[in-house]
C-alpha cells in the first residue's frame, strides 16, 4: 500500500479550518435557499477570520430561525421567541458589547409578528447583522402568505395575495439602519461579498436575502421562486469587498465606483450598474426600490450605507469591559454611599 | 367626597349637634387629615411638608396619595395619618378634611363622621350642610393674594396657606414646619421664602380668627428618631443599585415608572466611572414585550438585568416568561400592582396579579415571587431577587403594589448587604478545560440547577444552543418523550430548591391561639392594627404569618397545620393567595382556610378586616 501524506488543510488568518465554522446537519428541505445562506455565512466568517467564540447567533421562530443550528457550532446561540429576536439581541449586546452578533430571521418573523421589534431595532442602530431569509411564505405551518409576499403572487393552492408587500429594505432605510441591502440565496458571489462587508460594519446591517421555499413557494405564479429571481433580479451595483488584512491590489474607476472604507479598515467597492445609484442617499435608495416594485423587478445590492453614525452601544457610553462580567467592586457602590443616601432621607 | 367613604357607600351624615362637640377630651397624636384638591394644582409639596413636619415632631406618620389617572383637573385626595401607636394602614374615618376642591367640597363635608373638622374656602359656605362638624372657613384667595403678588404663582402658594392653618389648629411645631419646607425647596431659596410667607399667613389667620373648637392636637414624641422616609419604588431602585444591576429596561406604566426613573438618578450619580463611562445601560423599550426580551437576552449574556412594570405589562410579558422558565434564563421583573383587569383603575392599588404571575405563560410554568411588605423589604428583596435569579437561573418577580410603591413610608434605615453578590453557577474557560466540556442542562449537584457558560467564554467547548423548544441535557433539540419528561421533572425539582432559598415568612405565634391570619405585602398594615382591635375590643387573640415569597416555605404549611381556622387576608376579589395555598396544602388543611378580601382600589384598612373577621367568627 502506497503511503501518501495528506495535504495541509487550508486555514484562515486565525489558523482555523472551514470545519471549525460548521454547524449541525440541516433539517431543512433539500434545495432550501436557507441552506445556501448558511453556507455563505460560514464562508464569510471563515474568510474574515472571525473567532467563533466571539460571535453570538440569535433567531426568532420559523424555518429561517432554525438555521443558526446549521452553522458555527462553536458560537453561543439563542433561538428565541417568534418575532422577538431583536429585543433578545439588544439585551445580549448590552451585556457584552465586545461580541459580534448575527441575527437570522424570516419574512414572517420580521415583517408580520415581529415588525414592531424590527422597527425599533433599525432605529437604534444596534451593532447586529440582521438577515431576513425571505421566501414570502410560512413554511412550518405549510405555506401561508407572509407580509413580504408580492401583490398578486399565487400560492400553490391557487390563493392570490391581495395585499401589498412590505419592503423591509425601504423600511430599514427610512428607520435609520446604516447598512441596507438585498441579495439572493442563489447569487453566491454577491451574497458572500455583502456578508463580509456586513461583518466589517459597526451598526445595524439589514440584509434581505430572497431565499426560495422549494416546498411551498417555488411554483409558477410565485414571485419568490428560483425561476422568478433568475428572470427578475436586477443588481443595482456590483459588490466587491477587500478585507483589511489583504492588500488593495485592484484599481477602480472613481467615476463609476464608490469605495467605502469600513469601520475595521476593510474596503467595500460598489460599482454602479445604474447612473442614479448613490449608496449615501437614503431618499434616492427608497425611490429606486419603489420604482423597481412598479416594474416587477427585484433590486439587489447594497442600497444604503452610513459608516459614521454611532451605534447604539456607542451612544450609551458604556465602560470598555462587558457589563455582564464587571466585578462587584465596580457594580455595587460602597457602604459610605448607602449611608450618604440614608442620611439624606432622614 | 372623602375617599374614606367613596367606595363604602356610607356617605350619610351622622346626626348630632355641635353642642356635643364641646368639652371633648383631647385626641393626641391619633387622627387623620385629608386634603381634597384637584390634580395638577401643586398640592404635593404642601402635603409633603405637612407629612414631614409631623415626622419631624417625632410622631409616627404615613401619607397616601389617592389620585386619578389624569394629568390635571380631576379630584385628588391626600391622606395623612398621625398615629402614636405606629399604625400606618389607611384609616377609614377622616378626622380633619381640608376641602380645597370646590367641585367635591359638599360631598367632602357630608361624608365626614360627626365631630370631625372641615377647613375650607369661606365662600363655599360649607357650614350650612353640617351642624355636627367643626367648621373653619378660611379666605384662602384673599390671604394668598396678600402674600403672593404674582398672580400665576397663587394657585401653588395657596396650598401653603392651608399648611399654616392646619399647623395652628393641630399645634404643629412651626420649627418642624420650617425645616420640612426648607428641605422641600432646598435648591430654591426664593420659592422657599415665598412659601414660608404663605405658611405664616395661614398660621396667623388661624391664630387670630379661628378659636380652637376641636380636640385634635399633636404633641412631640421621639418615635421617629433615626428613621427615614422613602417610597417603595425608590427603595426598590436602591436595592437594584446595591445589587449591582447592569442592564435596566422599561416601558413607562403607572405605578411602576418611578422605580426606573429613580434608579436612573441613582445610577447616573453612583455608577459612572471617573472617565465618564457608565457601568450600566438603561433602555426605554418600545413595549413590555421588548423590555422583558432585553432583560432575558442580557441575563443570558451575563448581566444583572431588570425591568419594572404593572399588570398590563405582566400580561404582555407572558410568552417571554415561559421562555425564561423553560430555557432557564435569569432576569428580575418588578411588578408594581395596580387594579385590573384590563386597564382597570391605573392609579389605585390591589394585590391581584399574584395568580397570573405564579403561572405566567402557557404550558407547565411556575415562577418565583418575592412579596415585600415594607419599603425596607422592597430594598432587601430587590437585592435578594438578583442573587436568586442568577442562582436559580429562572426569572424572579418582585411583586409590590401602588400603595407601597408610590406612597411615602417611615422606615428604619436600610442596611448594607453583608453577603457578596451570588452570580450562580457559571463556568469559565479554565473550568471547561478541567472538565473537558459541559452539558448545559445536566443536574450535576443534585439541586436541579445546571451550570451555564456566558457568550464570549474563550473555549471551543463553551458554546451551547439556547432555545424555547424541546432540549436535552446537552441543549440539543429533542422531541423524545423521556427527554421532555426528564427536563420538566428537573425544573420541578429546581422549584423545590427555590422553596429552600426564598425569604421565610414572618410568624407571630404564641402557641395558644387556635385562629391564624395569613397575609402578604401591604395587607400587613391592616392586619397589624386589626389584630390589636380584635384583642382590645373583642378579646380575641390571633396568630399571624406574613408570607414573603412563592413558592411557600415549610413554615406556611406548619402554620396552617397548627391552627383550627386560618383567615387569608388579601386585596383582590378572587382570593388569589388562598387559591395558591390550596394547591400547596394537604387536603385536611385546605378546609381550615377562610377568606377576607378587600378590593375597592383603596388600601385596606383595619376595620374592613375586623368587621369581616367578627362576622365570620360569629362573635
Short mmCIF file of C-alpha atoms in Angstrom, two decimals, chain B residues 109-559:
data_model
loop_
_atom_site.label_atom_id
_atom_site.label_comp_id
_atom_site.label_asym_id
_atom_site.label_seq_id
_atom_site.Cartn_x
_atom_site.Cartn_y
_atom_site.Cartn_z
CA UNK B 109 -68.03 67.57 54.27
CA UNK B 110 -71.12 65.37 54.02
CA UNK B 111 -69.08 62.24 54.26
CA UNK B 112 -67.30 63.20 57.49
CA UNK B 113 -68.19 61.47 60.73
CA UNK B 114 -69.75 63.61 63.45
CA UNK B 115 -67.23 65.55 65.41
CA UNK B 116 -64.79 65.87 62.54
CA UNK B 117 -63.23 69.08 61.31
CA UNK B 118 -63.63 70.86 57.97
CA UNK B 119 -61.31 73.60 56.71
CA UNK B 120 -62.48 75.32 53.51
CA UNK B 121 -62.62 78.50 51.47
CA UNK B 122 -65.04 80.85 53.20
CA UNK B 123 -67.11 81.47 50.07
CA UNK B 124 -68.00 77.74 49.85
CA UNK B 125 -70.19 78.25 52.93
CA UNK B 126 -69.99 74.58 53.89
CA UNK B 127 -71.25 75.07 57.45
CA UNK B 128 -74.80 75.03 56.07
CA UNK B 129 -74.52 71.28 55.41
CA UNK B 130 -73.34 70.06 58.80
CA UNK B 131 -74.03 71.27 62.29
CA UNK B 132 -72.12 68.36 63.84
CA UNK B 133 -68.79 69.18 62.24
CA UNK B 134 -66.32 71.80 63.42
CA UNK B 135 -66.07 74.33 60.61
CA UNK B 136 -63.09 76.58 60.00
CA UNK B 137 -63.76 78.81 57.00
CA UNK B 138 -60.64 80.47 55.62
CA UNK B 139 -60.46 83.25 52.98
CA UNK B 140 -57.74 81.42 51.03
CA UNK B 141 -57.82 83.60 47.94
CA UNK B 142 -57.57 86.81 49.92
CA UNK B 143 -54.73 85.54 52.09
CA UNK B 144 -52.88 84.21 49.04
CA UNK B 145 -53.17 87.47 47.13
CA UNK B 146 -51.70 89.35 50.09
CA UNK B 147 -48.51 87.26 50.23
CA UNK B 148 -48.14 86.47 46.53
CA UNK B 149 -48.25 89.46 44.20
CA UNK B 150 -47.52 87.32 41.19
CA UNK B 151 -50.91 86.02 40.07
CA UNK B 152 -49.68 82.97 38.19
CA UNK B 153 -47.98 81.55 41.30
CA UNK B 154 -51.07 81.90 43.50
CA UNK B 155 -52.51 78.51 42.63
CA UNK B 156 -49.38 76.87 44.04
CA UNK B 157 -48.83 79.16 47.00
CA UNK B 158 -52.44 78.80 48.14
CA UNK B 159 -51.61 75.26 49.21
CA UNK B 160 -49.11 76.52 51.75
CA UNK B 161 -51.81 78.66 53.35
CA UNK B 162 -53.63 75.51 54.42
CA UNK B 163 -50.39 74.12 55.80
CA UNK B 164 -50.23 77.18 58.08
CA UNK B 165 -53.88 76.91 59.08
CA UNK B 166 -53.60 73.19 59.85
CA UNK B 167 -50.36 73.82 61.72
CA UNK B 168 -52.07 76.25 64.06
CA UNK B 169 -55.17 74.16 64.58
CA UNK B 170 -53.37 70.92 65.46
CA UNK B 171 -50.43 72.57 67.28
CA UNK B 172 -47.87 71.59 64.70
CA UNK B 173 -44.43 72.87 65.72
CA UNK B 174 -43.63 75.74 63.35
CA UNK B 175 -39.92 74.97 63.60
CA UNK B 176 -40.61 71.49 62.29
CA UNK B 177 -42.73 73.00 59.51
CA UNK B 178 -39.99 75.41 58.50
CA UNK B 179 -37.37 72.63 58.47
CA UNK B 180 -39.61 70.49 56.28
CA UNK B 181 -40.39 73.38 53.97
CA UNK B 182 -36.75 74.45 53.55
CA UNK B 183 -35.91 70.84 52.78
CA UNK B 184 -38.69 70.68 50.19
CA UNK B 185 -37.35 73.76 48.40
CA UNK B 186 -33.71 73.05 49.19
CA UNK B 187 -32.31 74.45 45.99
CA UNK B 188 -34.80 77.29 45.53
CA UNK B 189 -34.33 79.98 48.14
CA UNK B 190 -36.86 82.37 46.61
CA UNK B 191 -39.56 79.73 46.39
CA UNK B 192 -38.84 78.67 49.95
CA UNK B 193 -39.24 82.23 51.22
CA UNK B 194 -42.45 82.83 49.32
CA UNK B 195 -43.97 79.57 50.52
CA UNK B 196 -42.89 80.17 54.08
CA UNK B 197 -44.62 83.54 53.99
CA UNK B 198 -47.78 81.73 52.92
CA UNK B 199 -47.49 79.22 55.77
CA UNK B 200 -47.11 82.08 58.24
CA UNK B 201 -50.07 83.94 56.75
CA UNK B 202 -52.25 80.86 57.21
CA UNK B 203 -50.96 80.32 60.71
CA UNK B 204 -51.54 83.92 61.73
CA UNK B 205 -55.03 83.96 60.27
CA UNK B 206 -55.95 80.85 62.24
CA UNK B 207 -54.41 82.27 65.39
CA UNK B 208 -56.45 85.46 65.11
CA UNK B 209 -59.73 84.26 63.65
CA UNK B 210 -60.23 80.55 64.32
CA UNK B 211 -60.55 79.73 68.01
CA UNK B 212 -59.87 76.05 68.65
CA UNK B 213 -63.11 74.06 68.82
CA UNK B 214 -61.91 70.54 68.05
CA UNK B 215 -59.97 68.01 70.13
CA UNK B 216 -57.22 67.04 67.64
CA UNK B 217 -53.71 68.00 68.73
CA UNK B 218 -50.15 66.93 68.22
CA UNK B 219 -47.59 66.56 70.95
CA UNK B 220 -43.90 65.92 70.44
CA UNK B 221 -42.79 62.31 70.64
CA UNK B 222 -39.49 60.54 70.00
CA UNK B 223 -40.70 57.71 67.81
CA UNK B 224 -39.13 58.74 64.52
CA UNK B 225 -35.53 59.37 65.51
CA UNK B 226 -33.06 57.82 63.11
CA UNK B 227 -35.85 56.81 60.77
CA UNK B 228 -36.05 57.60 57.08
CA UNK B 229 -38.97 58.45 54.81
CA UNK B 230 -38.98 56.86 51.38
CA UNK B 231 -41.42 55.42 48.84
CA UNK B 232 -41.33 51.75 47.92
CA UNK B 233 -40.31 52.37 44.33
CA UNK B 234 -37.28 54.41 45.38
CA UNK B 235 -36.45 51.67 47.87
CA UNK B 236 -36.64 49.04 45.12
CA UNK B 237 -34.42 51.22 42.94
CA UNK B 238 -31.88 51.44 45.76
CA UNK B 239 -31.97 47.68 46.10
CA UNK B 240 -31.24 47.28 42.41
CA UNK B 241 -28.39 49.80 42.70
CA UNK B 242 -26.76 47.89 45.53
CA UNK B 243 -27.43 44.57 43.81
CA UNK B 244 -25.11 45.80 41.07
CA UNK B 245 -27.73 45.91 38.32
CA UNK B 246 -26.13 46.49 34.91
CA UNK B 247 -28.96 46.37 32.35
CA UNK B 248 -32.27 48.12 33.00
CA UNK B 249 -35.12 48.16 30.51
CA UNK B 250 -38.59 49.59 30.87
CA UNK B 251 -41.75 50.77 29.24
CA UNK B 252 -43.41 53.54 31.24
CA UNK B 253 -46.51 52.41 33.10
CA UNK B 254 -48.18 53.68 36.25
CA UNK B 255 -47.41 52.89 39.04
CA UNK B 256 -44.02 51.37 38.19
CA UNK B 257 -42.36 54.18 36.23
CA UNK B 258 -40.80 55.76 39.28
CA UNK B 259 -38.84 52.59 40.02
CA UNK B 260 -36.78 53.13 36.90
CA UNK B 261 -36.87 56.93 36.96
CA UNK B 262 -35.40 56.98 40.45
CA UNK B 263 -32.96 54.20 39.57
CA UNK B 264 -31.69 56.25 36.63
CA UNK B 265 -30.97 59.12 39.02
CA UNK B 266 -29.05 56.84 41.35
CA UNK B 267 -27.14 55.15 38.52
CA UNK B 268 -26.09 58.46 37.00
CA UNK B 269 -24.84 59.58 40.35
CA UNK B 270 -23.14 56.46 41.66
CA UNK B 271 -22.32 54.26 38.69
CA UNK B 272 -20.46 56.49 36.28
CA UNK B 273 -16.71 55.95 36.47
CA UNK B 274 -14.17 58.78 36.65
CA UNK B 275 -13.63 58.64 32.86
CA UNK B 276 -17.34 59.38 32.40
CA UNK B 277 -18.24 55.88 31.23
CA UNK B 278 -21.22 54.03 32.62
CA UNK B 279 -21.26 50.63 34.31
CA UNK B 280 -24.92 50.32 33.38
CA UNK B 281 -27.24 50.53 30.39
CA UNK B 282 -30.82 51.78 30.53
CA UNK B 283 -33.17 51.32 27.60
CA UNK B 284 -36.69 52.65 27.29
CA UNK B 285 -38.14 49.88 25.17
CA UNK B 286 -40.92 50.04 22.60
CA UNK B 287 -43.23 47.92 24.77
CA UNK B 288 -43.15 45.45 27.62
CA UNK B 289 -42.50 42.51 25.30
CA UNK B 290 -39.27 44.13 24.20
CA UNK B 291 -38.44 45.23 27.73
CA UNK B 292 -38.55 41.67 29.06
CA UNK B 293 -36.89 40.27 25.91
CA UNK B 294 -33.95 42.58 26.53
CA UNK B 295 -33.84 41.57 30.17
CA UNK B 296 -33.60 37.88 29.29
CA UNK B 297 -31.10 38.47 26.47
CA UNK B 298 -28.94 40.44 28.87
CA UNK B 299 -29.31 37.84 31.61
CA UNK B 300 -28.31 35.13 29.14
CA UNK B 301 -25.16 37.08 28.30
CA UNK B 302 -24.25 37.55 31.95
CA UNK B 303 -25.75 40.89 33.02
CA UNK B 304 -27.76 41.56 36.15
CA UNK B 305 -30.82 42.74 34.30
CA UNK B 306 -34.23 44.02 35.33
CA UNK B 307 -37.41 45.70 34.24
CA UNK B 308 -40.31 47.23 36.15
CA UNK B 309 -43.93 47.10 35.10
CA UNK B 310 -47.51 46.74 36.22
CA UNK B 311 -50.44 44.44 35.39
CA UNK B 312 -50.89 45.12 31.66
CA UNK B 313 -47.14 44.76 31.22
CA UNK B 314 -47.17 41.45 33.05
CA UNK B 315 -49.82 40.19 30.62
CA UNK B 316 -47.63 41.19 27.68
CA UNK B 317 -44.58 39.50 29.18
CA UNK B 318 -46.26 36.13 29.42
CA UNK B 319 -44.62 34.44 26.43
CA UNK B 320 -41.13 35.54 27.39
CA UNK B 321 -41.74 34.49 31.00
CA UNK B 322 -42.31 30.96 29.72
CA UNK B 323 -39.10 31.10 27.70
CA UNK B 324 -37.22 32.31 30.76
CA UNK B 325 -38.57 29.40 32.79
CA UNK B 326 -38.00 26.74 30.14
CA UNK B 327 -34.64 27.89 28.77
CA UNK B 328 -33.51 28.83 32.33
CA UNK B 329 -32.63 32.47 31.96
CA UNK B 330 -32.07 34.97 34.76
CA UNK B 331 -33.81 38.33 34.97
CA UNK B 332 -35.65 40.37 37.59
CA UNK B 333 -39.14 41.75 36.95
CA UNK B 334 -40.69 44.22 39.37
CA UNK B 335 -44.48 44.27 39.25
CA UNK B 336 -45.97 47.28 40.99
CA UNK B 337 -49.54 46.05 41.09
CA UNK B 338 -52.49 48.26 40.25
CA UNK B 339 -56.18 47.48 39.89
CA UNK B 340 -57.12 45.24 36.95
CA UNK B 341 -58.36 43.51 34.91
CA UNK B 342 -57.51 45.23 31.65
CA UNK B 343 -56.67 48.92 32.09
CA UNK B 344 -58.60 48.74 35.35
CA UNK B 345 -58.00 51.62 37.74
CA UNK B 346 -54.46 52.57 36.82
CA UNK B 347 -53.86 54.78 39.86
CA UNK B 348 -55.43 52.57 42.51
CA UNK B 349 -53.90 49.74 44.46
CA UNK B 350 -54.52 45.99 44.51
CA UNK B 351 -52.85 42.64 45.13
CA UNK B 352 -54.44 40.96 42.16
CA UNK B 353 -51.53 39.84 39.97
CA UNK B 354 -50.49 37.01 42.24
CA UNK B 355 -52.11 34.12 40.38
CA UNK B 356 -51.27 35.37 36.91
CA UNK B 357 -47.60 35.77 37.79
CA UNK B 358 -47.31 32.46 39.63
CA UNK B 359 -48.18 30.57 36.45
CA UNK B 360 -47.42 33.20 33.82
CA UNK B 361 -47.23 31.73 30.28
CA UNK B 362 -48.65 28.63 28.63
CA UNK B 363 -47.61 25.08 29.40
CA UNK B 364 -46.50 23.90 32.82
CA UNK B 365 -44.80 27.03 34.08
CA UNK B 366 -44.27 28.47 37.54
CA UNK B 367 -42.33 31.38 38.83
CA UNK B 368 -40.56 32.59 41.91
CA UNK B 369 -42.18 35.63 43.51
CA UNK B 370 -40.87 37.80 46.32
CA UNK B 371 -43.57 39.71 48.20
CA UNK B 372 -42.26 42.80 50.01
CA UNK B 373 -44.43 44.17 52.82
CA UNK B 374 -42.48 47.33 53.61
CA UNK B 375 -40.18 49.79 51.91
CA UNK B 376 -37.25 48.11 53.64
CA UNK B 377 -38.25 44.82 52.08
CA UNK B 378 -38.57 46.50 48.68
CA UNK B 379 -34.87 47.27 49.08
CA UNK B 380 -33.85 43.93 50.56
CA UNK B 381 -35.91 41.80 48.20
CA UNK B 382 -34.58 43.67 45.19
CA UNK B 383 -31.09 42.60 46.25
CA UNK B 384 -32.27 39.07 47.04
CA UNK B 385 -34.04 38.84 43.67
CA UNK B 386 -30.82 39.38 41.70
CA UNK B 387 -28.99 36.75 43.73
CA UNK B 388 -31.87 34.30 43.41
CA UNK B 389 -32.38 34.76 39.70
CA UNK B 390 -28.72 34.06 38.96
CA UNK B 391 -28.57 31.20 41.47
CA UNK B 392 -31.75 29.57 40.18
CA UNK B 393 -31.42 30.56 36.50
CA UNK B 394 -35.06 31.50 36.22
CA UNK B 395 -36.92 34.84 36.12
CA UNK B 396 -37.70 36.22 39.58
CA UNK B 397 -40.65 38.56 40.16
CA UNK B 398 -40.70 41.16 42.92
CA UNK B 399 -44.39 41.82 43.49
CA UNK B 400 -45.05 45.16 45.15
CA UNK B 401 -48.08 47.43 44.73
CA UNK B 402 -49.10 51.04 44.17
CA UNK B 403 -49.73 51.67 47.85
CA UNK B 404 -46.23 50.57 48.80
CA UNK B 405 -44.53 51.83 45.66
CA UNK B 406 -45.90 55.34 45.27
CA UNK B 407 -46.51 56.42 48.86
CA UNK B 408 -44.03 57.68 51.41
CA UNK B 409 -43.36 55.44 54.38
CA UNK B 410 -41.30 55.66 57.54
CA UNK B 411 -38.65 53.04 57.89
CA UNK B 412 -35.55 52.03 59.74
CA UNK B 413 -32.56 52.95 57.59
CA UNK B 414 -31.56 50.26 55.09
CA UNK B 415 -28.58 48.06 55.84
CA UNK B 416 -25.63 47.47 53.58
CA UNK B 417 -25.73 43.91 52.20
CA UNK B 418 -23.48 41.58 54.15
CA UNK B 419 -23.11 38.88 51.54
CA UNK B 420 -21.20 39.37 48.28
CA UNK B 421 -23.17 39.06 45.05
CA UNK B 422 -24.14 35.46 44.23
CA UNK B 423 -23.52 35.12 40.50
CA UNK B 424 -24.66 31.49 40.43
CA UNK B 425 -23.22 28.52 38.56
CA UNK B 426 -21.16 29.92 35.71
CA UNK B 427 -18.25 28.01 34.18
CA UNK B 428 -15.25 29.86 32.77
CA UNK B 429 -12.65 28.70 30.21
CA UNK B 430 -10.42 27.15 32.88
CA UNK B 431 -13.34 25.16 34.28
CA UNK B 432 -14.12 23.90 30.79
CA UNK B 433 -10.55 22.75 30.23
CA UNK B 434 -10.57 20.97 33.58
CA UNK B 435 -13.96 19.37 32.93
CA UNK B 436 -13.37 18.84 29.20
CA UNK B 437 -16.66 20.49 28.32
CA UNK B 438 -20.03 20.56 30.00
CA UNK B 439 -23.70 19.70 29.49
CA UNK B 440 -25.79 22.84 29.82
CA UNK B 441 -28.89 21.27 31.30
CA UNK B 442 -27.42 18.46 33.38
CA UNK B 443 -28.14 18.30 37.11
CA UNK B 444 -24.60 17.83 38.37
CA UNK B 445 -25.05 18.83 42.01
CA UNK B 446 -28.40 17.24 42.81
CA UNK B 447 -30.12 20.58 43.37
CA UNK B 448 -31.56 20.54 39.84
CA UNK B 449 -29.66 23.72 38.98
CA UNK B 450 -27.38 23.16 35.97
CA UNK B 451 -24.22 25.01 35.02
CA UNK B 452 -24.06 27.63 32.30
CA UNK B 453 -21.44 29.49 30.31
CA UNK B 454 -21.59 33.04 29.02
CA UNK B 455 -21.17 34.11 25.40
CA UNK B 456 -17.58 35.20 24.89
CA UNK B 457 -16.08 32.46 27.05
CA UNK B 458 -12.84 31.72 25.25
CA UNK B 459 -13.06 27.95 24.90
CA UNK B 460 -14.13 25.80 21.93
CA UNK B 461 -16.48 23.82 24.19
CA UNK B 462 -18.10 26.84 25.86
CA UNK B 463 -20.98 27.30 23.47
CA UNK B 464 -24.43 25.80 23.68
CA UNK B 465 -27.75 26.34 21.95
CA UNK B 466 -30.43 28.14 23.95
CA UNK B 467 -33.97 27.53 22.79
CA UNK B 468 -37.56 27.54 23.91
CA UNK B 469 -38.17 24.28 22.07
CA UNK B 470 -37.51 20.80 23.45
CA UNK B 471 -33.93 20.24 24.52
CA UNK B 472 -31.90 17.53 26.20
CA UNK B 473 -29.14 17.82 28.79
CA UNK B 474 -26.68 18.87 26.10
CA UNK B 475 -29.05 21.62 24.91
CA UNK B 476 -29.68 19.76 21.65
CA UNK B 477 -33.11 19.77 20.03
CA UNK B 478 -35.23 16.81 21.01
CA UNK B 479 -38.80 15.63 20.88
CA UNK B 480 -38.10 12.37 22.70
CA UNK B 481 -40.73 11.66 25.36
CA UNK B 482 -38.20 10.80 28.07
CA UNK B 483 -36.04 13.86 27.35
CA UNK B 484 -39.04 16.15 27.73
CA UNK B 485 -40.31 14.47 30.84
CA UNK B 486 -36.90 14.45 32.50
CA UNK B 487 -36.48 18.13 31.79
CA UNK B 488 -39.89 19.04 33.19
CA UNK B 489 -39.26 16.96 36.30
CA UNK B 490 -35.90 18.58 36.87
CA UNK B 491 -37.50 22.03 36.54
CA UNK B 492 -39.97 20.94 39.17
CA UNK B 493 -37.15 19.87 41.45
CA UNK B 494 -35.47 23.19 40.84
CA UNK B 495 -38.64 24.89 42.08
CA UNK B 496 -38.30 22.79 45.25
CA UNK B 497 -34.75 24.12 45.59
CA UNK B 498 -36.20 27.62 45.24
CA UNK B 499 -38.51 26.84 48.15
CA UNK B 500 -35.43 26.49 50.38
CA UNK B 501 -33.80 29.72 49.18
CA UNK B 502 -36.59 32.33 49.17
CA UNK B 503 -37.28 34.66 52.13
CA UNK B 504 -39.03 32.96 55.02
CA UNK B 505 -42.34 34.26 56.34
CA UNK B 506 -42.64 36.43 59.42
CA UNK B 507 -44.54 34.45 62.06
CA UNK B 508 -46.15 35.83 65.21
CA UNK B 509 -47.39 32.84 67.16
CA UNK B 510 -47.78 32.34 70.89
CA UNK B 511 -48.83 28.71 70.73
CA UNK B 512 -52.16 29.41 72.46
CA UNK B 513 -54.41 30.79 69.80
CA UNK B 514 -56.27 28.43 67.51
CA UNK B 515 -57.02 31.13 64.96
CA UNK B 516 -54.42 32.19 62.44
CA UNK B 517 -54.20 35.01 59.93
CA UNK B 518 -52.11 34.84 56.76
CA UNK B 519 -51.48 37.89 54.60
CA UNK B 520 -48.80 39.33 52.33
CA UNK B 521 -47.49 42.68 51.14
CA UNK B 522 -49.38 45.82 52.12
CA UNK B 523 -52.22 43.93 53.78
CA UNK B 524 -49.76 43.69 56.66
CA UNK B 525 -50.58 47.21 57.87
CA UNK B 526 -54.28 46.47 58.24
CA UNK B 527 -53.57 43.08 59.85
CA UNK B 528 -51.26 44.59 62.49
CA UNK B 529 -53.89 47.13 63.50
CA UNK B 530 -56.77 44.69 63.07
CA UNK B 531 -55.21 42.12 65.42
CA UNK B 532 -54.90 44.83 68.09
CA UNK B 533 -58.54 45.80 67.56
CA UNK B 534 -59.63 42.18 67.89
CA UNK B 535 -57.66 41.81 71.09
CA UNK B 536 -58.80 45.08 72.66
CA UNK B 537 -62.40 45.20 71.51
CA UNK B 538 -63.33 41.51 71.33
CA UNK B 539 -60.73 39.78 73.48
CA UNK B 540 -59.76 37.58 70.55
CA UNK B 541 -56.13 36.53 70.22
CA UNK B 542 -54.84 35.59 66.78
CA UNK B 543 -51.57 34.30 65.40
CA UNK B 544 -50.18 35.85 62.27
CA UNK B 545 -48.00 34.70 59.41
CA UNK B 546 -46.92 37.08 56.67
CA UNK B 547 -45.94 35.25 53.50
CA UNK B 548 -42.92 36.79 51.82
CA UNK B 549 -42.37 34.54 48.85
CA UNK B 550 -43.73 31.95 46.45
CA UNK B 551 -43.09 29.01 46.44
CA UNK B 552 -44.27 28.83 50.03
CA UNK B 553 -41.73 27.68 52.55
CA UNK B 554 -42.28 24.92 55.10
CA UNK B 555 -43.36 27.40 57.82
CA UNK B 556 -46.53 28.20 55.88
CA UNK B 557 -47.61 24.56 55.91
CA UNK B 558 -46.76 24.23 59.59
CA UNK B 559 -48.69 27.37 60.47
#
